[in-house]
mmCIF file of C-alpha atoms in Angstrom:
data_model
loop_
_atom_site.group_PDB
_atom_site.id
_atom_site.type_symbol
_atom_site.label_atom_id
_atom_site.label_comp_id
_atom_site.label_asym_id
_atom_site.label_seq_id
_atom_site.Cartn_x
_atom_site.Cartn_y
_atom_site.Cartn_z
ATOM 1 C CA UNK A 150 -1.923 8.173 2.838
ATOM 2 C CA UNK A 151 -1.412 5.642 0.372
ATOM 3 C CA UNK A 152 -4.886 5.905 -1.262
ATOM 4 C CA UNK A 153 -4.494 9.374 -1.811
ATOM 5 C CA UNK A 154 -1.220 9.097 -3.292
ATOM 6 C CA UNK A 155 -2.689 6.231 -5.484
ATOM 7 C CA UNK A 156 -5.620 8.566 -6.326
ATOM 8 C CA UNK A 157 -3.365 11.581 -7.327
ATOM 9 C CA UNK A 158 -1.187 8.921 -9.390
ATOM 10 C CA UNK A 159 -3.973 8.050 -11.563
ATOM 11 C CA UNK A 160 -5.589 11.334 -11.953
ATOM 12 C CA UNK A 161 -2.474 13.089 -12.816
ATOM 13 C CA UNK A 162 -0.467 10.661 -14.012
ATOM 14 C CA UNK A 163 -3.083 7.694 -15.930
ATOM 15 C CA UNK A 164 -1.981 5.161 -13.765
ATOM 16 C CA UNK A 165 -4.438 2.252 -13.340
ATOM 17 C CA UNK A 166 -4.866 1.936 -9.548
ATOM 18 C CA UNK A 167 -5.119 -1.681 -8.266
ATOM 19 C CA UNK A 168 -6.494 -1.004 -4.252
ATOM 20 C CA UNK A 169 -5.600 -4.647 -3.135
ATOM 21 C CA UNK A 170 -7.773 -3.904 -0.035
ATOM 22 C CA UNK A 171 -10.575 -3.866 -2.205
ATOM 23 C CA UNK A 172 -9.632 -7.483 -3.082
ATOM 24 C CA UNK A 173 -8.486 -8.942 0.246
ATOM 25 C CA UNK A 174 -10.708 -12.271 1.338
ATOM 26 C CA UNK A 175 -13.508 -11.725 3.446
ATOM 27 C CA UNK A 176 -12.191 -14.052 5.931
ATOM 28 C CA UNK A 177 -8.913 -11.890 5.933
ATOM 29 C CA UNK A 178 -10.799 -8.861 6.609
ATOM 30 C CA UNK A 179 -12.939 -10.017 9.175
ATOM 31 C CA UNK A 180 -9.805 -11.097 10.666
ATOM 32 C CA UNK A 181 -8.487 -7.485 10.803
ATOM 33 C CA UNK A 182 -11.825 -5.959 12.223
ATOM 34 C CA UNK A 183 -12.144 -8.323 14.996
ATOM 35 C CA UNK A 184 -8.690 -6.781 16.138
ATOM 36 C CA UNK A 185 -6.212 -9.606 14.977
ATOM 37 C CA UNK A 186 -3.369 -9.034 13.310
ATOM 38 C CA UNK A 187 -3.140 -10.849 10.317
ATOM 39 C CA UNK A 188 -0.284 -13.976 10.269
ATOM 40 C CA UNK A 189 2.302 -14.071 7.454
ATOM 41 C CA UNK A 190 0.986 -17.113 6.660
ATOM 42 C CA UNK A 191 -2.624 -14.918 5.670
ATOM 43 C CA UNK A 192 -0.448 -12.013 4.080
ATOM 44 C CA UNK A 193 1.941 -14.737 1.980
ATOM 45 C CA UNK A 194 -0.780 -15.952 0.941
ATOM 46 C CA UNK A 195 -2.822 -12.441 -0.412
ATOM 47 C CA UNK A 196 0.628 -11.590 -1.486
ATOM 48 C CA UNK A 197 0.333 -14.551 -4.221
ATOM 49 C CA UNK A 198 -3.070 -13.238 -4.863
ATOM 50 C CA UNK A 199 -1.960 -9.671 -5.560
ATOM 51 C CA UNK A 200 0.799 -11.343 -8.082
ATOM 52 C CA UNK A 201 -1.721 -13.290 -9.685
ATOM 53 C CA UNK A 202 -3.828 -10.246 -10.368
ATOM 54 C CA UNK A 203 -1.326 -8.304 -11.154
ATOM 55 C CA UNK A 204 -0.317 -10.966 -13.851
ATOM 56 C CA UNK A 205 -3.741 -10.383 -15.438
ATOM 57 C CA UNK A 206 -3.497 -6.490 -14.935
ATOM 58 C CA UNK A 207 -0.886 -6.113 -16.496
ATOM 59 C CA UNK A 208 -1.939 -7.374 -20.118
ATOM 60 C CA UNK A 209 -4.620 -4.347 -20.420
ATOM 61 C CA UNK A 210 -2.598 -1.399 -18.653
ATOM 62 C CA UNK A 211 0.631 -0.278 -18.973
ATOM 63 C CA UNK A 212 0.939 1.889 -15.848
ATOM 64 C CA UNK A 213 -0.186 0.129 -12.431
ATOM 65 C CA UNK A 214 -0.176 1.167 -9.044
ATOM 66 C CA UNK A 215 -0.565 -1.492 -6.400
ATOM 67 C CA UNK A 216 -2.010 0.296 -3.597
ATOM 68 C CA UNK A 217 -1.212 -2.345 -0.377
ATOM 69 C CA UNK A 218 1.406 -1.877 2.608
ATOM 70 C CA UNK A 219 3.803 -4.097 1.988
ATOM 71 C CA UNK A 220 4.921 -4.794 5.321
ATOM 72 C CA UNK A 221 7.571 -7.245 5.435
ATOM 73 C CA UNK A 222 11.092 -7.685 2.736
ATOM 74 C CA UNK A 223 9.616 -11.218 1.988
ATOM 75 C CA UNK A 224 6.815 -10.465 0.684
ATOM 76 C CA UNK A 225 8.285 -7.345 -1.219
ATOM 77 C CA UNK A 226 10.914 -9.630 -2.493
ATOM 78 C CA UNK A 227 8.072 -11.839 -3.728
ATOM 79 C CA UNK A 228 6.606 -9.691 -5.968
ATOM 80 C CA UNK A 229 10.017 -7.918 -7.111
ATOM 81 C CA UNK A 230 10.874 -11.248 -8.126
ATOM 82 C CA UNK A 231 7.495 -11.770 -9.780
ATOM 83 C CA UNK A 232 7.957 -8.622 -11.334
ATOM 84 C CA UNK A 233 11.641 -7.448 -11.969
ATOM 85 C CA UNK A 234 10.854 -4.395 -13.895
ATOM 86 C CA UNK A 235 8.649 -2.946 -10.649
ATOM 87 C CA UNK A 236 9.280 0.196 -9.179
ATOM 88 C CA UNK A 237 8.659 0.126 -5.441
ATOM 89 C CA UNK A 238 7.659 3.542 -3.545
ATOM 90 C CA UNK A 239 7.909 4.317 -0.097
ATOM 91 C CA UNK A 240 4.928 6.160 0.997
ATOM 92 C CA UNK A 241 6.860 8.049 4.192
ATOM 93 C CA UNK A 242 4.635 9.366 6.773
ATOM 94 C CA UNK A 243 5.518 9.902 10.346
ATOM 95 C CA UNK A 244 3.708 7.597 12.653
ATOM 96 C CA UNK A 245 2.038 11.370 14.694
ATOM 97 C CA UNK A 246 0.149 12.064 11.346
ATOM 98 C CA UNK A 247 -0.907 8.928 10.829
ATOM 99 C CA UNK A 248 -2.775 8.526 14.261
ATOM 100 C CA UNK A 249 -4.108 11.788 13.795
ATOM 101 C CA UNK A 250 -5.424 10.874 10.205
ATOM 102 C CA UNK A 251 -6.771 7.609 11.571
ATOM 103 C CA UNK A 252 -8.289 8.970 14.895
ATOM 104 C CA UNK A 253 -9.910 12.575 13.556
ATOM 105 C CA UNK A 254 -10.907 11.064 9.763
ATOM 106 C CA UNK A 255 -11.877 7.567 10.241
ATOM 107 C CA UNK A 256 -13.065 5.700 7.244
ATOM 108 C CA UNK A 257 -16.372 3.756 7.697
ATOM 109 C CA UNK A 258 -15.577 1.701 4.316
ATOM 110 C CA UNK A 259 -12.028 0.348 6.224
ATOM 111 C CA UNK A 260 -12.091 -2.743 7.834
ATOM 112 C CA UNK A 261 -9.023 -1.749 10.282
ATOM 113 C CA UNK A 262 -9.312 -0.360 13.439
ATOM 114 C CA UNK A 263 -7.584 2.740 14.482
ATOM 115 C CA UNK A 264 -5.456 0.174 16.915
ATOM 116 C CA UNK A 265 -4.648 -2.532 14.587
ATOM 117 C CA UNK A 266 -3.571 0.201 12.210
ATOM 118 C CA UNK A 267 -1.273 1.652 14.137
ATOM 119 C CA UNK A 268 -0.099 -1.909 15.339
ATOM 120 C CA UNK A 269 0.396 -3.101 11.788
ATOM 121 C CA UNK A 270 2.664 0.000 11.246
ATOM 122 C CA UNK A 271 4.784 -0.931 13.829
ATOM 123 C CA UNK A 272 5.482 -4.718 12.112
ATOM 124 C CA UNK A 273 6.265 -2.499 9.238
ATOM 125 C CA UNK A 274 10.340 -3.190 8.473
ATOM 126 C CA UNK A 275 12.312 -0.852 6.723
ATOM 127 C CA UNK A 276 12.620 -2.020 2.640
ATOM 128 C CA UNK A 277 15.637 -3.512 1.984
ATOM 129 C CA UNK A 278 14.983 -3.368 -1.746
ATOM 130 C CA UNK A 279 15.677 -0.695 -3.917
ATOM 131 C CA UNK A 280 12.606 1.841 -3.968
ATOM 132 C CA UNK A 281 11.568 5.488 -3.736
ATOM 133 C CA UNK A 282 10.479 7.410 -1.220
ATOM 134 C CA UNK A 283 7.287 10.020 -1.124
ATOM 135 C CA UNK A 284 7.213 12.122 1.581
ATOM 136 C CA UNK A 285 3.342 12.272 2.259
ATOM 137 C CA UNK A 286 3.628 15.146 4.642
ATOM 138 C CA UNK A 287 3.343 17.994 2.157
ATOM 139 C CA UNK A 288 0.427 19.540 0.428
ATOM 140 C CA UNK A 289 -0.527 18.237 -2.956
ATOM 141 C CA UNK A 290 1.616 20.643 -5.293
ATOM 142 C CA UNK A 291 4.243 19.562 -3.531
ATOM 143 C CA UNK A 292 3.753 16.000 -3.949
ATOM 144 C CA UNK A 293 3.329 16.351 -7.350
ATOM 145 C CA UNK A 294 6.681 18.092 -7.322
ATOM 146 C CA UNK A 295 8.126 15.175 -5.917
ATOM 147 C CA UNK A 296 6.341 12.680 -8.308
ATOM 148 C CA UNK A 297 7.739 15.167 -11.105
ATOM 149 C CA UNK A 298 11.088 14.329 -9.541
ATOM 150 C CA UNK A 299 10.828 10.646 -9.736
ATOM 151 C CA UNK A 300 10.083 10.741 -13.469
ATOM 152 C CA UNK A 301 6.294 9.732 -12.958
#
């Protein structure tokens, strides 16, 4: 989902793509694959990370994607206000493609299970920020339509 949306947003579009899962704490990611879900305390806390990076990112490229689930307002609202000139996008995909994407292609290099996956999606609450939405059911010439759409 979102890392192939990233992907096609950098090789289409030139966006730098920052995969904050690349970057997430050990100790947060061990967290994850022993089947926890991480606290807000632990996401607050990566969220300040991402900002920080992003801070330094953002003197070298001009066009950044920030490829994390941003699963709670707070912690959108945090980086909004970090970054007022941020566009947010949605990356819509119903919750039946998703477990079949996570049970029939599992990644080896992820460090969440198919459960806590599917658990974190359901903590996931509905932005109440302005943003776009992508609707990542569609086959790649039609995503790009809808990128095309959005002005990207």
């Amino acid at each position: 989902g979102k890392d192939f949306i990233s992907d096609m947003l950098a090789n289409y579009y030139g966006y730098f793509v920052y995969d904050a899962d690349e970057d997430m704490p050990a100790t947060y990611k061990e967290y994850v694959r022993a089947g926890h879900i991480p606290t807000d305390k632990m996401r607050e806390e990566f969220v300040i990370h991402i900002i920080k990076h992003t801070s330094e990112l953002i003197k070298t490229y001009k066009r950044i994607v920030i490829n994390w689930v941003f699963i709670k307002n707070k912690h959108r609202r945090m980086f909004q206000q970090a970054f007022a000139d941020a566009e947010f996008i949605l990356v819509s995909t119903p919750r039946h493609m998703i477990a079949h994407r996570l049970k029939n292609y599992p990644r080896t290099d992820h460090f969440a299970t198919y459960e806590v996956a599917l658990r974190l999606g359901d903590l996931f609450e509905k932005p109440m920020i302005p943003h776009e939405v992508i609707m990542n059911t569609v086959k790649p010439d039609k995503l790009i339509e809808q990128f095309d759409t959005l002005g990207l």
